[in-house]
mmCIF file of C-alpha atoms and ligand atoms in Angstrom:
data_model
loop_
_atom_site.group_PDB
_atom_site.id
_atom_site.type_symbol
_atom_site.label_atom_id
_atom_site.label_comp_id
_atom_site.label_asym_id
_atom_site.label_seq_id
_atom_site.Cartn_x
_atom_site.Cartn_y
_atom_site.Cartn_z
ATOM 1 C CA MET P 255 0.000 0.000 0.000
ATOM 2 C CA SER P 256 1.408 3.437 -0.887
ATOM 3 C CA SER P 257 2.157 5.849 1.946
ATOM 4 C CA LYS P 258 -0.314 8.308 0.353
ATOM 5 C CA LYS P 259 -3.121 5.784 0.678
ATOM 6 C CA LYS P 260 -2.091 4.963 4.223
ATOM 7 C CA SER P 261 -2.250 8.557 5.420
ATOM 8 C CA LYS P 262 -5.672 8.987 3.801
ATOM 9 C CA ARG P 263 -6.974 5.998 5.726
ATOM 10 C CA SER P 264 -5.650 7.176 9.076
ATOM 11 C CA ALA P 265 -7.258 10.582 8.526
ATOM 12 C CA LYS P 266 -10.709 8.988 8.187
ATOM 13 C CA LYS P 267 -13.222 10.483 10.629
ATOM 14 C CA THR P 268 -14.669 8.209 13.293
ATOM 15 C CA SER P 269 -18.088 8.621 14.941
ATOM 16 C CA TYR P 270 -16.468 8.991 18.372
ATOM 17 C CA THR P 271 -18.015 11.726 20.512
ATOM 18 C CA PRO P 272 -15.937 12.917 23.447
ATOM 19 C CA ARG P 273 -17.543 12.237 26.814
ATOM 20 C CA PRO P 274 -18.981 15.525 28.106
ATOM 21 C CA LYS P 275 -17.841 16.953 31.425
ATOM 22 C CA GLY P 276 -19.949 15.657 34.301
ATOM 23 C CA LEU P 277 -20.439 12.262 32.702
ATOM 24 C CA ALA P 278 -17.012 10.886 33.626
ATOM 25 C CA GLY P 279 -17.249 7.249 34.650
ATOM 26 C CA VAL P 280 -20.790 6.906 33.281
ATOM 27 C CA ARG P 281 -21.354 4.006 30.900
ATOM 28 C CA PRO P 282 -24.662 4.626 29.159
ATOM 29 C CA ASP P 283 -26.830 1.523 28.967
ATOM 30 C CA LYS P 284 -28.550 1.432 25.584
ATOM 31 C CA ALA P 285 -31.083 -1.132 26.742
ATOM 32 C CA LEU P 286 -32.367 1.359 29.325
ATOM 33 C CA GLY P 287 -32.634 4.163 26.767
ATOM 34 C CA GLN P 288 -29.773 6.102 28.322
ATOM 35 C CA ASN P 289 -29.072 9.117 26.143
ATOM 36 C CA PHE P 290 -28.198 11.882 28.543
ATOM 37 C CA LEU P 291 -29.210 15.456 27.927
ATOM 38 C CA ILE P 292 -26.132 17.692 27.667
ATOM 39 C CA ASP P 293 -27.598 20.880 26.195
ATOM 40 C CA GLU P 294 -28.053 23.643 28.779
ATOM 41 C CA ASP P 295 -30.573 25.617 26.681
ATOM 42 C CA THR P 296 -32.846 22.583 26.358
ATOM 43 C CA ILE P 297 -32.593 21.909 30.078
ATOM 44 C CA SER P 298 -33.561 25.549 30.850
ATOM 45 C CA THR P 299 -36.467 25.406 28.394
ATOM 46 C CA ILE P 300 -37.865 22.240 29.949
ATOM 47 C CA VAL P 301 -37.653 23.684 33.458
ATOM 48 C CA SER P 302 -39.113 27.083 32.558
ATOM 49 C CA GLU P 303 -41.887 25.778 30.257
ATOM 50 C CA SER P 304 -43.049 22.995 32.559
ATOM 51 C CA GLY P 305 -44.870 25.416 34.872
ATOM 52 C CA VAL P 306 -42.960 24.416 38.020
ATOM 53 C CA THR P 307 -43.092 26.720 41.065
ATOM 54 C CA LYS P 308 -42.157 26.361 44.737
ATOM 55 C CA ASP P 309 -45.692 24.987 45.296
ATOM 56 C CA THR P 310 -45.036 22.116 42.906
ATOM 57 C CA LEU P 311 -44.133 18.537 43.594
ATOM 58 C CA VAL P 312 -42.230 17.224 40.567
ATOM 59 C CA LEU P 313 -42.321 13.547 39.761
ATOM 60 C CA GLU P 314 -39.313 13.025 37.506
ATOM 61 C CA ILE P 315 -39.145 9.925 35.318
ATOM 62 C CA GLY P 316 -35.645 8.526 34.725
ATOM 63 C CA PRO P 317 -33.356 11.139 36.315
ATOM 64 C CA GLY P 318 -30.188 9.346 35.126
ATOM 65 C CA THR P 319 -27.207 11.495 36.103
ATOM 66 C CA GLY P 320 -29.431 14.378 37.208
ATOM 67 C CA ALA P 321 -29.226 16.792 34.252
ATOM 68 C CA LEU P 322 -32.839 17.837 34.884
ATOM 69 C CA THR P 323 -33.125 16.837 38.545
ATOM 70 C CA LEU P 324 -30.851 19.556 39.910
ATOM 71 C CA PRO P 325 -32.395 22.544 38.084
ATOM 72 C CA LEU P 326 -35.873 21.148 38.780
ATOM 73 C CA ALA P 327 -35.062 20.925 42.502
ATOM 74 C CA GLU P 328 -34.082 24.602 42.452
ATOM 75 C CA ALA P 329 -37.356 25.627 40.825
ATOM 76 C CA ALA P 330 -39.760 23.257 42.617
ATOM 77 C CA GLY P 331 -40.882 22.638 46.188
ATOM 78 C CA ARG P 332 -39.773 19.043 46.003
ATOM 79 C CA VAL P 333 -38.675 16.441 43.457
ATOM 80 C CA ILE P 334 -39.333 12.728 43.600
ATOM 81 C CA ALA P 335 -37.212 11.042 40.947
ATOM 82 C CA VAL P 336 -37.896 7.447 39.897
ATOM 83 C CA GLU P 337 -34.939 5.637 38.334
ATOM 84 C CA LEU P 338 -34.686 1.980 37.332
ATOM 85 C CA ASP P 339 -30.897 1.764 36.984
ATOM 86 C CA GLU P 340 -29.396 0.967 40.367
ATOM 87 C CA GLY P 341 -25.987 2.115 39.104
ATOM 88 C CA MET P 342 -27.295 5.692 38.859
ATOM 89 C CA ILE P 343 -28.871 5.900 42.302
ATOM 90 C CA LYS P 344 -25.872 6.404 44.594
ATOM 91 C CA GLY P 345 -24.250 9.138 42.470
ATOM 92 C CA LEU P 346 -27.570 10.911 42.161
ATOM 93 C CA ARG P 347 -28.184 10.808 45.915
ATOM 94 C CA VAL P 348 -24.730 12.274 46.544
ATOM 95 C CA LYS P 349 -25.303 15.043 43.972
ATOM 96 C CA THR P 350 -28.702 16.031 45.334
ATOM 97 C CA PHE P 351 -28.200 15.470 49.086
ATOM 98 C CA SER P 352 -27.289 19.058 49.958
ATOM 99 C CA LEU P 353 -30.407 20.408 48.194
ATOM 100 C CA GLY P 354 -32.574 18.737 50.827
ATOM 101 C CA ASN P 355 -35.700 18.514 48.651
ATOM 102 C CA VAL P 356 -34.925 15.562 46.383
ATOM 103 C CA GLU P 357 -35.987 11.982 46.952
ATOM 104 C CA ILE P 358 -34.589 9.301 44.665
ATOM 105 C CA ILE P 359 -36.616 6.133 44.322
ATOM 106 C CA HIS P 360 -35.145 2.996 42.797
ATOM 107 C CA GLN P 361 -38.111 1.594 40.881
ATOM 108 C CA ASP P 362 -39.617 0.891 37.489
ATOM 109 C CA ILE P 363 -41.888 3.835 36.641
ATOM 110 C CA LEU P 364 -44.373 1.419 35.089
ATOM 111 C CA GLU P 365 -44.766 -0.250 38.489
ATOM 112 C CA THR P 366 -44.843 2.928 40.554
ATOM 113 C CA ASP P 367 -47.997 3.968 42.378
ATOM 114 C CA ILE P 368 -47.628 7.645 41.456
ATOM 115 C CA LYS P 369 -50.941 8.719 42.970
ATOM 116 C CA SER P 370 -50.206 7.559 46.518
ATOM 117 C CA LEU P 371 -46.544 8.551 46.349
ATOM 118 C CA ALA P 372 -47.480 12.061 45.255
ATOM 119 C CA SER P 373 -50.441 12.596 47.569
ATOM 120 C CA GLU P 374 -48.413 11.583 50.637
ATOM 121 C CA ALA P 375 -45.504 13.855 49.695
ATOM 122 C CA MET P 376 -47.797 16.778 48.886
ATOM 123 C CA ALA P 377 -49.586 16.473 52.225
ATOM 124 C CA GLU P 378 -46.317 16.132 54.146
ATOM 125 C CA HIS P 379 -44.623 19.097 52.483
ATOM 126 C CA GLY P 380 -47.647 21.337 51.983
ATOM 127 C CA LEU P 381 -47.417 21.353 48.188
ATOM 128 C CA LYS P 382 -50.314 22.359 45.953
ATOM 129 C CA GLU P 383 -49.826 20.531 42.663
ATOM 130 C CA LEU P 384 -48.094 17.641 40.971
ATOM 131 C CA ARG P 385 -46.266 17.997 37.671
ATOM 132 C CA ILE P 386 -44.689 15.041 35.919
ATOM 133 C CA ILE P 387 -41.498 15.681 33.967
ATOM 134 C CA GLY P 388 -38.907 13.531 32.245
ATOM 135 C CA ASN P 389 -36.582 12.801 29.404
ATOM 136 C CA LEU P 390 -38.224 9.454 28.761
ATOM 137 C CA PRO P 391 -36.551 6.128 28.124
ATOM 138 C CA TYR P 392 -37.723 5.883 24.501
ATOM 139 C CA TYR P 393 -38.204 2.107 24.480
ATOM 140 C CA ILE P 394 -41.280 2.539 26.707
ATOM 141 C CA THR P 395 -42.585 5.985 25.675
ATOM 142 C CA THR P 396 -46.115 4.818 24.814
ATOM 143 C CA PRO P 397 -46.653 2.575 27.893
ATOM 144 C CA ILE P 398 -45.447 5.401 30.149
ATOM 145 C CA ILE P 399 -47.725 7.997 28.562
ATOM 146 C CA MET P 400 -50.716 5.656 28.651
ATOM 147 C CA LYS P 401 -50.064 4.826 32.290
ATOM 148 C CA LEU P 402 -49.770 8.513 33.203
ATOM 149 C CA LEU P 403 -53.040 9.309 31.435
ATOM 150 C CA GLU P 404 -55.049 6.342 32.645
ATOM 151 C CA SER P 405 -53.926 6.078 36.250
ATOM 152 C CA ASP P 406 -55.545 9.250 37.518
ATOM 153 C CA THR P 407 -52.371 10.621 39.134
ATOM 154 C CA GLY P 408 -53.918 14.018 39.878
ATOM 155 C CA ALA P 409 -51.118 15.752 37.953
ATOM 156 C CA THR P 410 -51.639 19.208 36.451
ATOM 157 C CA SER P 411 -49.294 18.576 33.540
ATOM 158 C CA ILE P 412 -46.888 16.105 31.989
ATOM 159 C CA THR P 413 -43.811 17.533 30.249
ATOM 160 C CA VAL P 414 -41.817 14.861 28.486
ATOM 161 C CA MET P 415 -39.069 14.449 25.915
ATOM 162 C CA MET P 416 -39.533 11.761 23.309
ATOM 163 C CA GLN P 417 -38.548 10.808 19.796
ATOM 164 C CA LYS P 418 -39.672 13.568 17.399
ATOM 165 C CA GLU P 419 -41.658 11.150 15.259
ATOM 166 C CA VAL P 420 -43.675 9.971 18.275
ATOM 167 C CA ALA P 421 -44.193 13.572 19.404
ATOM 168 C CA ASP P 422 -45.594 14.417 15.951
ATOM 169 C CA ARG P 423 -48.013 11.508 16.168
ATOM 170 C CA ILE P 424 -49.193 12.578 19.614
ATOM 171 C CA ALA P 425 -49.493 16.270 18.757
ATOM 172 C CA ALA P 426 -51.401 15.587 15.503
ATOM 173 C CA GLU P 427 -55.030 16.644 15.349
ATOM 174 C CA PRO P 428 -57.299 13.587 15.711
ATOM 175 C CA GLY P 429 -58.892 12.847 12.342
ATOM 176 C CA THR P 430 -55.894 13.860 10.258
ATOM 177 C CA ARG P 431 -53.453 11.616 8.374
ATOM 178 C CA ALA P 432 -50.721 12.263 10.939
ATOM 179 C CA SER P 433 -52.869 10.861 13.757
ATOM 180 C CA GLY P 434 -52.441 7.375 15.218
ATOM 181 C CA ALA P 435 -53.843 5.225 18.012
ATOM 182 C CA ILE P 436 -51.945 7.215 20.672
ATOM 183 C CA THR P 437 -53.288 10.577 19.405
ATOM 184 C CA TYR P 438 -56.842 9.923 20.638
ATOM 185 C CA PRO P 439 -56.323 9.037 24.311
ATOM 186 C CA VAL P 440 -53.816 11.886 24.678
ATOM 187 C CA HIS P 441 -56.206 14.496 23.241
ATOM 188 C CA TYR P 442 -59.082 13.000 25.188
ATOM 189 C CA TYR P 443 -57.311 13.580 28.501
ATOM 190 C CA ALA P 444 -55.053 16.562 27.731
ATOM 191 C CA ARG P 445 -54.291 19.682 25.719
ATOM 192 C CA VAL P 446 -51.051 19.160 23.838
ATOM 193 C CA SER P 447 -48.328 21.644 22.972
ATOM 194 C CA GLU P 448 -44.824 21.159 21.601
ATOM 195 C CA ILE P 449 -42.408 23.228 23.642
ATOM 196 C CA ALA P 450 -39.094 22.317 22.021
ATOM 197 C CA PHE P 451 -37.506 20.577 19.076
ATOM 198 C CA VAL P 452 -34.304 18.934 20.296
ATOM 199 C CA PRO P 453 -31.689 17.840 17.731
ATOM 200 C CA LYS P 454 -29.890 14.559 18.420
ATOM 201 C CA GLU P 455 -26.582 16.344 19.061
ATOM 202 C CA CYS P 456 -28.027 17.583 22.375
ATOM 203 C CA PHE P 457 -27.537 14.099 23.888
ATOM 204 C CA TYR P 458 -24.661 11.881 24.910
ATOM 205 C CA PRO P 459 -24.274 9.399 23.368
ATOM 206 C CA VAL P 460 -25.790 10.884 20.182
ATOM 207 C CA PRO P 461 -28.908 8.834 19.292
ATOM 208 C CA LYS P 462 -30.039 8.077 15.727
ATOM 209 C CA VAL P 463 -33.100 10.321 15.912
ATOM 210 C CA ASP P 464 -34.075 13.886 16.834
ATOM 211 C CA SER P 465 -36.391 14.538 19.757
ATOM 212 C CA ALA P 466 -39.090 16.927 20.918
ATOM 213 C CA VAL P 467 -40.572 17.969 24.238
ATOM 214 C CA LEU P 468 -44.343 17.940 24.619
ATOM 215 C CA ARG P 469 -46.352 19.452 27.415
ATOM 216 C CA LEU P 470 -49.670 17.763 28.119
ATOM 217 C CA ASP P 471 -51.998 19.860 30.263
ATOM 218 C CA LEU P 472 -54.506 17.524 31.860
ATOM 219 C CA ARG P 473 -58.126 18.573 31.287
ATOM 220 C CA ASP P 474 -60.563 18.965 34.180
ATOM 221 C CA GLU P 475 -63.116 17.145 32.033
ATOM 222 C CA PRO P 476 -62.267 14.841 29.092
ATOM 223 C CA ALA P 477 -62.534 16.437 25.635
ATOM 224 C CA VAL P 478 -65.703 14.500 24.735
ATOM 225 C CA LYS P 479 -68.522 12.802 26.606
ATOM 226 C CA VAL P 480 -68.698 9.041 26.163
ATOM 227 C CA LYS P 481 -70.645 6.350 28.011
ATOM 228 C CA ASP P 482 -67.854 3.776 28.192
ATOM 229 C CA GLU P 483 -64.324 5.224 28.040
ATOM 230 C CA ASP P 484 -62.719 1.809 27.895
ATOM 231 C CA LEU P 485 -64.863 0.720 24.926
ATOM 232 C CA MET P 486 -64.013 3.952 23.061
ATOM 233 C CA MET P 487 -60.280 3.315 23.581
ATOM 234 C CA ARG P 488 -60.734 -0.263 22.347
ATOM 235 C CA CYS P 489 -62.508 1.081 19.225
ATOM 236 C CA VAL P 490 -59.531 3.382 18.567
ATOM 237 C CA LYS P 491 -57.055 0.514 19.023
ATOM 238 C CA ALA P 492 -59.070 -1.786 16.767
ATOM 239 C CA GLY P 493 -59.498 0.943 14.145
ATOM 240 C CA PHE P 494 -55.756 1.548 13.970
ATOM 241 C CA SER P 495 -54.781 -2.129 14.234
ATOM 242 C CA MET P 496 -55.211 -2.264 10.445
ATOM 243 C CA ARG P 497 -55.033 1.416 9.566
ATOM 244 C CA ARG P 498 -55.132 0.904 5.773
ATOM 245 C CA LYS P 499 -58.390 -1.066 6.011
ATOM 246 C CA THR P 500 -61.910 0.316 6.163
ATOM 247 C CA LEU P 501 -63.442 0.736 9.604
ATOM 248 C CA LEU P 502 -65.920 -2.033 8.842
ATOM 249 C CA ASN P 503 -62.994 -4.426 8.501
ATOM 250 C CA SER P 504 -60.587 -3.110 11.119
ATOM 251 C CA LEU P 505 -63.262 -2.932 13.836
ATOM 252 C CA THR P 506 -63.747 -6.706 13.599
ATOM 253 C CA ALA P 507 -60.664 -6.781 15.872
ATOM 254 C CA LEU P 508 -63.157 -5.858 18.634
ATOM 255 C CA GLY P 509 -64.428 -9.424 18.399
ATOM 256 C CA TYR P 510 -67.804 -8.897 16.668
ATOM 257 C CA GLN P 511 -68.566 -11.885 14.424
ATOM 258 C CA ASP P 512 -71.506 -10.087 12.835
ATOM 259 C CA LYS P 513 -70.426 -7.163 10.669
ATOM 260 C CA GLN P 514 -74.048 -5.993 10.556
ATOM 261 C CA ILE P 515 -73.694 -4.774 14.150
ATOM 262 C CA LEU P 516 -70.624 -2.738 13.248
ATOM 263 C CA SER P 517 -72.212 -1.391 10.112
ATOM 264 C CA LYS P 518 -75.349 -0.314 11.992
ATOM 265 C CA ALA P 519 -73.337 1.373 14.769
ATOM 266 C CA LEU P 520 -71.189 3.230 12.234
ATOM 267 C CA ILE P 521 -74.099 4.389 10.093
ATOM 268 C CA SER P 522 -76.177 5.589 13.017
ATOM 269 C CA ALA P 523 -73.121 7.576 14.198
ATOM 270 C CA GLY P 524 -73.107 9.228 10.744
ATOM 271 C CA ILE P 525 -69.872 7.448 9.754
ATOM 272 C CA ASP P 526 -69.480 5.861 6.320
ATOM 273 C CA PRO P 527 -68.240 2.275 7.074
ATOM 274 C CA THR P 528 -65.708 2.533 4.225
ATOM 275 C CA ARG P 529 -63.811 5.336 5.987
ATOM 276 C CA ARG P 530 -60.507 4.669 7.749
ATOM 277 C CA ALA P 531 -59.778 5.176 11.437
ATOM 278 C CA GLU P 532 -57.413 8.119 10.828
ATOM 279 C CA THR P 533 -60.301 10.176 9.397
ATOM 280 C CA LEU P 534 -62.420 9.971 12.559
ATOM 281 C CA THR P 535 -62.601 12.775 15.099
ATOM 282 C CA LEU P 536 -62.723 12.068 18.825
ATOM 283 C CA GLU P 537 -66.454 12.922 18.801
ATOM 284 C CA GLU P 538 -67.063 10.327 16.086
ATOM 285 C CA PHE P 539 -65.202 7.625 18.028
ATOM 286 C CA ALA P 540 -67.302 8.545 21.073
ATOM 287 C CA LYS P 541 -70.581 8.259 19.093
ATOM 288 C CA LEU P 542 -69.507 4.960 17.569
ATOM 289 C CA SER P 543 -68.630 3.555 20.970
ATOM 290 C CA ASP P 544 -71.933 4.762 22.474
ATOM 291 C CA ASN P 545 -73.816 2.981 19.680
ATOM 292 C CA LEU P 546 -71.859 -0.240 20.144
ATOM 293 C CA GLN P 547 -72.472 -0.124 23.869
ATOM 294 C CA GLU P 548 -76.204 -0.206 23.214
ATOM 295 C CA GLU P 549 -75.916 -3.381 21.092
HETATM 296 N N1 LIG I 46 -32.925 12.477 32.779
HETATM 297 C C1 LIG I 46 -31.638 12.085 32.276
HETATM 298 C C2 LIG I 46 -31.179 13.079 31.244
HETATM 299 O O1 LIG I 46 -32.045 13.802 30.720
HETATM 300 O O2 LIG I 46 -30.004 13.129 30.944
HETATM 301 C C3 LIG I 46 -31.673 10.662 31.687
HETATM 302 C C4 LIG I 46 -32.674 10.439 30.586
HETATM 303 S S1 LIG I 46 -32.465 8.899 29.770
HETATM 304 C C5 LIG I 46 -33.160 9.293 28.187
HETATM 305 C C6 LIG I 46 -33.753 7.854 30.445
HETATM 306 C C7 LIG I 46 -33.548 7.455 31.903
HETATM 307 O O3 LIG I 46 -34.634 6.611 32.291
HETATM 308 C C8 LIG I 46 -32.289 6.666 32.182
HETATM 309 O O4 LIG I 46 -31.638 7.170 33.311
HETATM 310 C C9 LIG I 46 -32.778 5.233 32.433
HETATM 311 O O5 LIG I 46 -31.957 4.474 33.275
HETATM 312 C C10 LIG I 46 -34.136 5.505 33.045
HETATM 313 N N2 LIG I 46 -35.085 4.393 32.898
HETATM 314 C C11 LIG I 46 -35.152 3.452 31.930
HETATM 315 N N3 LIG I 46 -36.200 2.650 32.119
HETATM 316 C C12 LIG I 46 -36.838 3.086 33.239
HETATM 317 C C13 LIG I 46 -37.989 2.646 33.958
HETATM 318 N N4 LIG I 46 -38.726 1.610 33.538
HETATM 319 N N5 LIG I 46 -38.335 3.325 35.085
HETATM 320 C C14 LIG I 46 -37.608 4.386 35.518
HETATM 321 N N6 LIG I 46 -36.504 4.839 34.867
HETATM 322 C C15 LIG I 46 -36.120 4.202 33.747
#
């Protein structure tokens, strides 16, 4: 090999990203979705746009090395941070000890009883509201959001970072092509706003995808009235289980053997059975579910 060729090869760029200050000794675990936030502007935006005050109890999901935990503890009355990775816990406790208002819990957020945890802490510390915040582990974004919405935590808002593509799906208007099964429950329970676009370079290690932060403000009353919430959510799931098919076909996933029942429920809700799930508004899903409930 000529020396010219050799030098060209050694000059080839690698994808190595230097470890940012503050993350020394940290070995990110991909399986736990560990991409740590290293961009100060994004951290400030999340804290300032999440509505946190000294009257707030923050429930943080996946604090990791504490990039958000420390600034949140300064802005809030108290922070309870739930982290699954035992390796992160000790360092985080050391970092936050002197603040005196941070509690680190070693637990899976999907198994955490947020409602009792929060109500006890709020009563004990005289706090007025709960806000849930986190840079989510992306491998369980949807289960976490569904749990937060369905478990009646009493939270005022949920401010979470997720993959941009998922954020777009959630923020889409129900009944538009961009909507998906997750769009409907989120809009049913909350008002959605995107508070930041976060390019992948804002994380260490750099992930493959960009991210976005959404704020979900929980409604006092759901967006539409429906007789059986659970049945409406099952209609949405069934409708999107085969999103390219007509509603008459996709709704068979609900278990109805007789398509006549589905057809009748759709028509009396004013919905053409040949439409697809993504064209239905929340109101239409509610009407459809009310009609099916009467069958
Ligand atoms: N908040 C940190 C930051 O912004 O740099 C870390 C965010 S990182 C994307 C996701 C964090 O969630 C990791 O610390 C990971 O260990 C934690 N995690 C993963 N699965 C979890 C679970 N089921 N329950 C609680 N935390 C979890």
